Coordinates of C-alpha atoms in Angstrom, one line a residue:
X194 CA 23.4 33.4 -16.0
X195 CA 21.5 34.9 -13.5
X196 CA 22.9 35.7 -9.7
X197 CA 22.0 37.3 -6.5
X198 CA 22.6 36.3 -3.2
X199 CA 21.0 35.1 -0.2
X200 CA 22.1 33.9 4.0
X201 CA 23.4 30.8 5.0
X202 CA 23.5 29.8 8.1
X203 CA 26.1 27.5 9.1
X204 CA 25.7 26.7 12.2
X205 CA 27.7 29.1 13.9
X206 CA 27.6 32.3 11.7
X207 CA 26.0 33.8 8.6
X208 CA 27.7 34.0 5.4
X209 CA 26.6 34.9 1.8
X210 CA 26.0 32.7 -1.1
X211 CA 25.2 33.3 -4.7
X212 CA 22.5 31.8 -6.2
X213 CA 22.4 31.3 -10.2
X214 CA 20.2 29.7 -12.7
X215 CA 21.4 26.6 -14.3
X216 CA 20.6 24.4 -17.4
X217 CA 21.1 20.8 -15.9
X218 CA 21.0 17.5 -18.5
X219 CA 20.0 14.0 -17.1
X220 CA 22.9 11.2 -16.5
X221 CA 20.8 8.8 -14.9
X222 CA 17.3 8.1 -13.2
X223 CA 17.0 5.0 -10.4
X224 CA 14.0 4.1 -9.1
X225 CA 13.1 4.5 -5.6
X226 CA 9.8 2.7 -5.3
X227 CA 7.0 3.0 -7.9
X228 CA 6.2 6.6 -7.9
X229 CA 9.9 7.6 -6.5
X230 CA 13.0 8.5 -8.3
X231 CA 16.6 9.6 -7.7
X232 CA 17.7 12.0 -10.5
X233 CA 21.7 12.8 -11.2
X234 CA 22.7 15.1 -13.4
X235 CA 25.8 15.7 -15.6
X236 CA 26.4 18.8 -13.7
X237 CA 28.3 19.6 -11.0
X238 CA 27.2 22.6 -8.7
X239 CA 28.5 24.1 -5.5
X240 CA 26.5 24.0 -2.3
X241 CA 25.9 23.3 1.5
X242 CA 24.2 20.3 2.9
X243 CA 20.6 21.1 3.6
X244 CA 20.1 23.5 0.8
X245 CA 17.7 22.8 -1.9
X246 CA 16.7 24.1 -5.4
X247 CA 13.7 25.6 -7.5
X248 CA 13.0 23.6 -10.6
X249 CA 11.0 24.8 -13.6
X250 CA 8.3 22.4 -15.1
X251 CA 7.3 24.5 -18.0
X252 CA 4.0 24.5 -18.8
X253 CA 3.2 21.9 -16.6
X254 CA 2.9 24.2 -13.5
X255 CA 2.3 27.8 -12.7
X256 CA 5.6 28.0 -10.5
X257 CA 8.5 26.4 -9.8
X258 CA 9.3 23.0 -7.8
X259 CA 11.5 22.8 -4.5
X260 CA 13.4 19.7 -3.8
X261 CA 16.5 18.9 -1.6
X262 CA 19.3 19.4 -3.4
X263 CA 22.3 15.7 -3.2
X264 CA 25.3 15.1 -5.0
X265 CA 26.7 11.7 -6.0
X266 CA 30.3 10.3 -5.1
X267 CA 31.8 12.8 -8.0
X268 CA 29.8 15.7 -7.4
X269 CA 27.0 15.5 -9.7
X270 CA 23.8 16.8 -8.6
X271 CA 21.0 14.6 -7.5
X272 CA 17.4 15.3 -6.2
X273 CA 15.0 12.9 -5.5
X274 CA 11.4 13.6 -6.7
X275 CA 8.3 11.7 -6.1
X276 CA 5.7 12.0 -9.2
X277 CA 2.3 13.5 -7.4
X278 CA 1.1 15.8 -10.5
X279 CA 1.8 17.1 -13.9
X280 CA 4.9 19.0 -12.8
X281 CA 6.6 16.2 -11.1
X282 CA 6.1 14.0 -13.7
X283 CA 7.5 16.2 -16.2
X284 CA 10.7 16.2 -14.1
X285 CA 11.2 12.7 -14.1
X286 CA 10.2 11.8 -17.6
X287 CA 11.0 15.0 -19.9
X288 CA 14.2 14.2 -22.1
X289 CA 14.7 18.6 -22.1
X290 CA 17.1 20.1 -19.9
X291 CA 16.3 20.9 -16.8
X292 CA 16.2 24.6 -16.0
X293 CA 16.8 25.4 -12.0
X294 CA 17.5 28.3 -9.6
X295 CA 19.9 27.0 -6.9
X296 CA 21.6 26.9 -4.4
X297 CA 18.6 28.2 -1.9
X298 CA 18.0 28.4 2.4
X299 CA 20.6 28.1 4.7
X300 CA 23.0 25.4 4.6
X301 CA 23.1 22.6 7.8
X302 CA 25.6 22.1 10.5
X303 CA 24.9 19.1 13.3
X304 CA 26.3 20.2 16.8
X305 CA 29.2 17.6 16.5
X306 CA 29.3 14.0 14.7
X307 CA 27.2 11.9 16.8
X308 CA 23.8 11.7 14.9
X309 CA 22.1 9.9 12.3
X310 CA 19.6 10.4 9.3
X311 CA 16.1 9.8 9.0
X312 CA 14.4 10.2 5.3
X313 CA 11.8 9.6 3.2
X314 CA 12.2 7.6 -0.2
X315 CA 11.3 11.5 -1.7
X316 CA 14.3 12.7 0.2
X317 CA 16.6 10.0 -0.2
X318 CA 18.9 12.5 -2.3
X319 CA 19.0 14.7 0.7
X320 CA 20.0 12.0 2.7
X321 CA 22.7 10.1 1.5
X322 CA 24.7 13.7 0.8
X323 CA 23.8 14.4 4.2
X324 CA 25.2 11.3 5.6
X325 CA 28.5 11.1 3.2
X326 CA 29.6 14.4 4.2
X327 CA 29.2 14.6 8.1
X328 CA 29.8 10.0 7.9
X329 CA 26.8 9.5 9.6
X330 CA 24.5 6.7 9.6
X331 CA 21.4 6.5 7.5
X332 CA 17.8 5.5 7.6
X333 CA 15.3 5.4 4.8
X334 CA 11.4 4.9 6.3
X335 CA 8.9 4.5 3.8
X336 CA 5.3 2.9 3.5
X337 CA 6.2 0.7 0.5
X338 CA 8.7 -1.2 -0.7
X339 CA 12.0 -0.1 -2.3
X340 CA 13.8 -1.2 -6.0
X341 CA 15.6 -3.6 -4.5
X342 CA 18.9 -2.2 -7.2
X343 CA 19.4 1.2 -5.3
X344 CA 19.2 -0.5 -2.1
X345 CA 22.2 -2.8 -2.6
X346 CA 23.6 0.3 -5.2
X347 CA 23.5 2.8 -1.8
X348 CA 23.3 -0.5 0.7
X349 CA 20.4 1.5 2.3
X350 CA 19.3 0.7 5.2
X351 CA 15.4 0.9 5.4
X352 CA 11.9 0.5 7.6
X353 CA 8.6 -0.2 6.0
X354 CA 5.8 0.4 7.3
X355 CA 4.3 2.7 10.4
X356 CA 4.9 0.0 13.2
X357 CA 8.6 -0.3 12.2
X358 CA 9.1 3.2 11.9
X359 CA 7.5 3.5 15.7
X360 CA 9.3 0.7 16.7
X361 CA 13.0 2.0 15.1
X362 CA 12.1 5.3 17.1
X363 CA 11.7 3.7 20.0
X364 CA 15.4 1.7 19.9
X365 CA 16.6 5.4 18.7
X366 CA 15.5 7.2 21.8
X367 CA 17.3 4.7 23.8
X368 CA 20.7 4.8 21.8
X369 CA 23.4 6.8 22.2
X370 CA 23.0 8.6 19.4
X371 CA 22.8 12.5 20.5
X372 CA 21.0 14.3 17.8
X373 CA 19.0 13.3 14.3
X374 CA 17.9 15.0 11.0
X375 CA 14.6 13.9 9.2
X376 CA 13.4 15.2 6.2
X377 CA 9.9 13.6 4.7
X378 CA 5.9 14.5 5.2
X379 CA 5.6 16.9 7.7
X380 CA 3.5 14.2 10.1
X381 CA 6.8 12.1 9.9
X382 CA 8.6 14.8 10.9
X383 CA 6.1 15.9 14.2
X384 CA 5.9 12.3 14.8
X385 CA 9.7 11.9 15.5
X386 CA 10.1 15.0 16.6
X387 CA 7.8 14.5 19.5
X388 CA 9.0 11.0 19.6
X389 CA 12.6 11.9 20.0
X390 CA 13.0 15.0 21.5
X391 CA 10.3 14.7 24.3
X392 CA 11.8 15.7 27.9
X393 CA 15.0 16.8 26.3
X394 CA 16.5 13.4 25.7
X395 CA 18.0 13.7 21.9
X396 CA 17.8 16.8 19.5
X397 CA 16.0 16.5 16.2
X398 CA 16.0 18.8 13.3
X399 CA 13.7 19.0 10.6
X400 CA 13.9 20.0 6.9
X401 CA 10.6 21.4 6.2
X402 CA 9.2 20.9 2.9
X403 CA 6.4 23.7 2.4
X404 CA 4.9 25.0 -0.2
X405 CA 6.5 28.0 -1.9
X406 CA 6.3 29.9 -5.1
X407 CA 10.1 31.2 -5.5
X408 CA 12.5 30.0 -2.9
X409 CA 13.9 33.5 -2.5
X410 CA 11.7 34.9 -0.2
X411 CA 9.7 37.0 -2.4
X412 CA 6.6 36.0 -2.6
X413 CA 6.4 35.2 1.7
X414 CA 4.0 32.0 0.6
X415 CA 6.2 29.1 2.8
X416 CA 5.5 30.9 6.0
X417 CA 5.6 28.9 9.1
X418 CA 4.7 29.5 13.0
X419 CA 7.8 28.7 15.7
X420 CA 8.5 29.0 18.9
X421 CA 10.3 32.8 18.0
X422 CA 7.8 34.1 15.5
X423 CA 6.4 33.6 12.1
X424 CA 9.6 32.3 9.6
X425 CA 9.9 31.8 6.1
X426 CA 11.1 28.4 4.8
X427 CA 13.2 29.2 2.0
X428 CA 15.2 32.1 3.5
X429 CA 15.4 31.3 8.0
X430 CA 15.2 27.2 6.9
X431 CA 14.4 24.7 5.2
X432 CA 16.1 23.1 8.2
X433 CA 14.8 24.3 11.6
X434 CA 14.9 22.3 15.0
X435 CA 11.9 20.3 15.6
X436 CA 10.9 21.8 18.8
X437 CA 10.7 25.1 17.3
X438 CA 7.8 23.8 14.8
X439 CA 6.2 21.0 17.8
X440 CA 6.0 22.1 21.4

């Protein structure tokens, strides 16, 4: 097994964590909507809420995948992963094990327990860990429909479409809810950031899903520009607030 050792932030402080390389074996595979799928593995590994992982597609890819890393009510490992190319596909439908390096980026810490979840159906993994462990409610916004089995297996509560999404924002802003987390396409996550956090009224933080070619800051490819100077993804995020990405 290979380990080294990279920051986490928890909100508060900065500690060290070790990330390994692990062999992971598929338990089950849901469907999220037609091209979306929640993965759990047999394996059980430790990490923070708002970390992700770097998963190996063979020869189906020249580098590695990231994705959001879940866990389901027993601790197994889940990742959601929607199927846009050879190496995602080979994720969801290879019978191998899995090979990935995890757990990577700075784990996530809410300011106090008043907040909800916003996610995309290729985040849902993400989401309902985040929303188990800090009991917070969830929402899943996507532009298609959802298997209507994990909806009443998670009892999800959903949005389809653009003008609900906009319209759900809008009844958000005005709740009393204090702060939110979104993870999906990056215009989802500008749109509700500018949406939400305009004149102050709620905090909103993002988990940025860039492109990158290790996870462990090596190759300096996931890059982004913030209010305090250029970060990299995998090592200052993947969560950041949304008005240091959006002004």
């Amino acid at each position: 097994m290979v380990s080294s050792s990279i920051r986490q932030f928890d909100g508060s402080s900065e500690k060290k964590t070790k990330y390994n390389v692990f062999e992971l074996s598929k338990r089950e595979i849901m469907e999220i909507t037609v091209d979306t799928f929640l993965i759990t593995f047999e394996e059980k590994i430790d990490f923070s809420p708002g970390q992700f992982c770097m998963v190996d597609v063979n020869d189906f890819g020249l580098t590695r995948k990231p994705f959001t890393l879940g866990s389901d009510a027993e601790g197994r490992i889940m990742i959601s992963v929607k199927i846009v190319g050879a190496g995602t596909e080979y994720i969801v439908k290879t019978q191998n094990k899995l090979n990935i390096l995890a757990p990577l980026g700075r784990g996530f810490l809410p300011p106090n327990k008043n907040g909800a979840i916003i996610v995309a159906p290729s985040c849902l993994a993400e989401g309902l860990e985040l929303s188990r462990y800090f009991d917070v409610p969830l929402f899943v916004a996507s532009r298609t429909n959802l298997n209507d089995d994990i909806v009443q297996h998670y009892e999800l509560n959903y949005i389809i479409g653009d003008y609900d999404y906009i319209y759900l924002l809008e009844k958000l802003k005005f709740s009393n809810f204090e702060w939110f987390f979104v993870s999906g396409s990056k215009k989802m996550e500008e749109i509700t950031t500018k949406h939400l956090s305009a004149e102050g009224i709620k905090e909103v933080f993002v988990s940025l899903n860039e492109y990158m070619a290790c996870g462990i800051g090596a190759c300096k490819g996931c890059a982004v520009e913030t209010t305090s100077g250029i970060k990299h993804v995998c090592q200052d995020g993947p969560v950041f607030r949304g008005d240091e990405i959006w002004r």
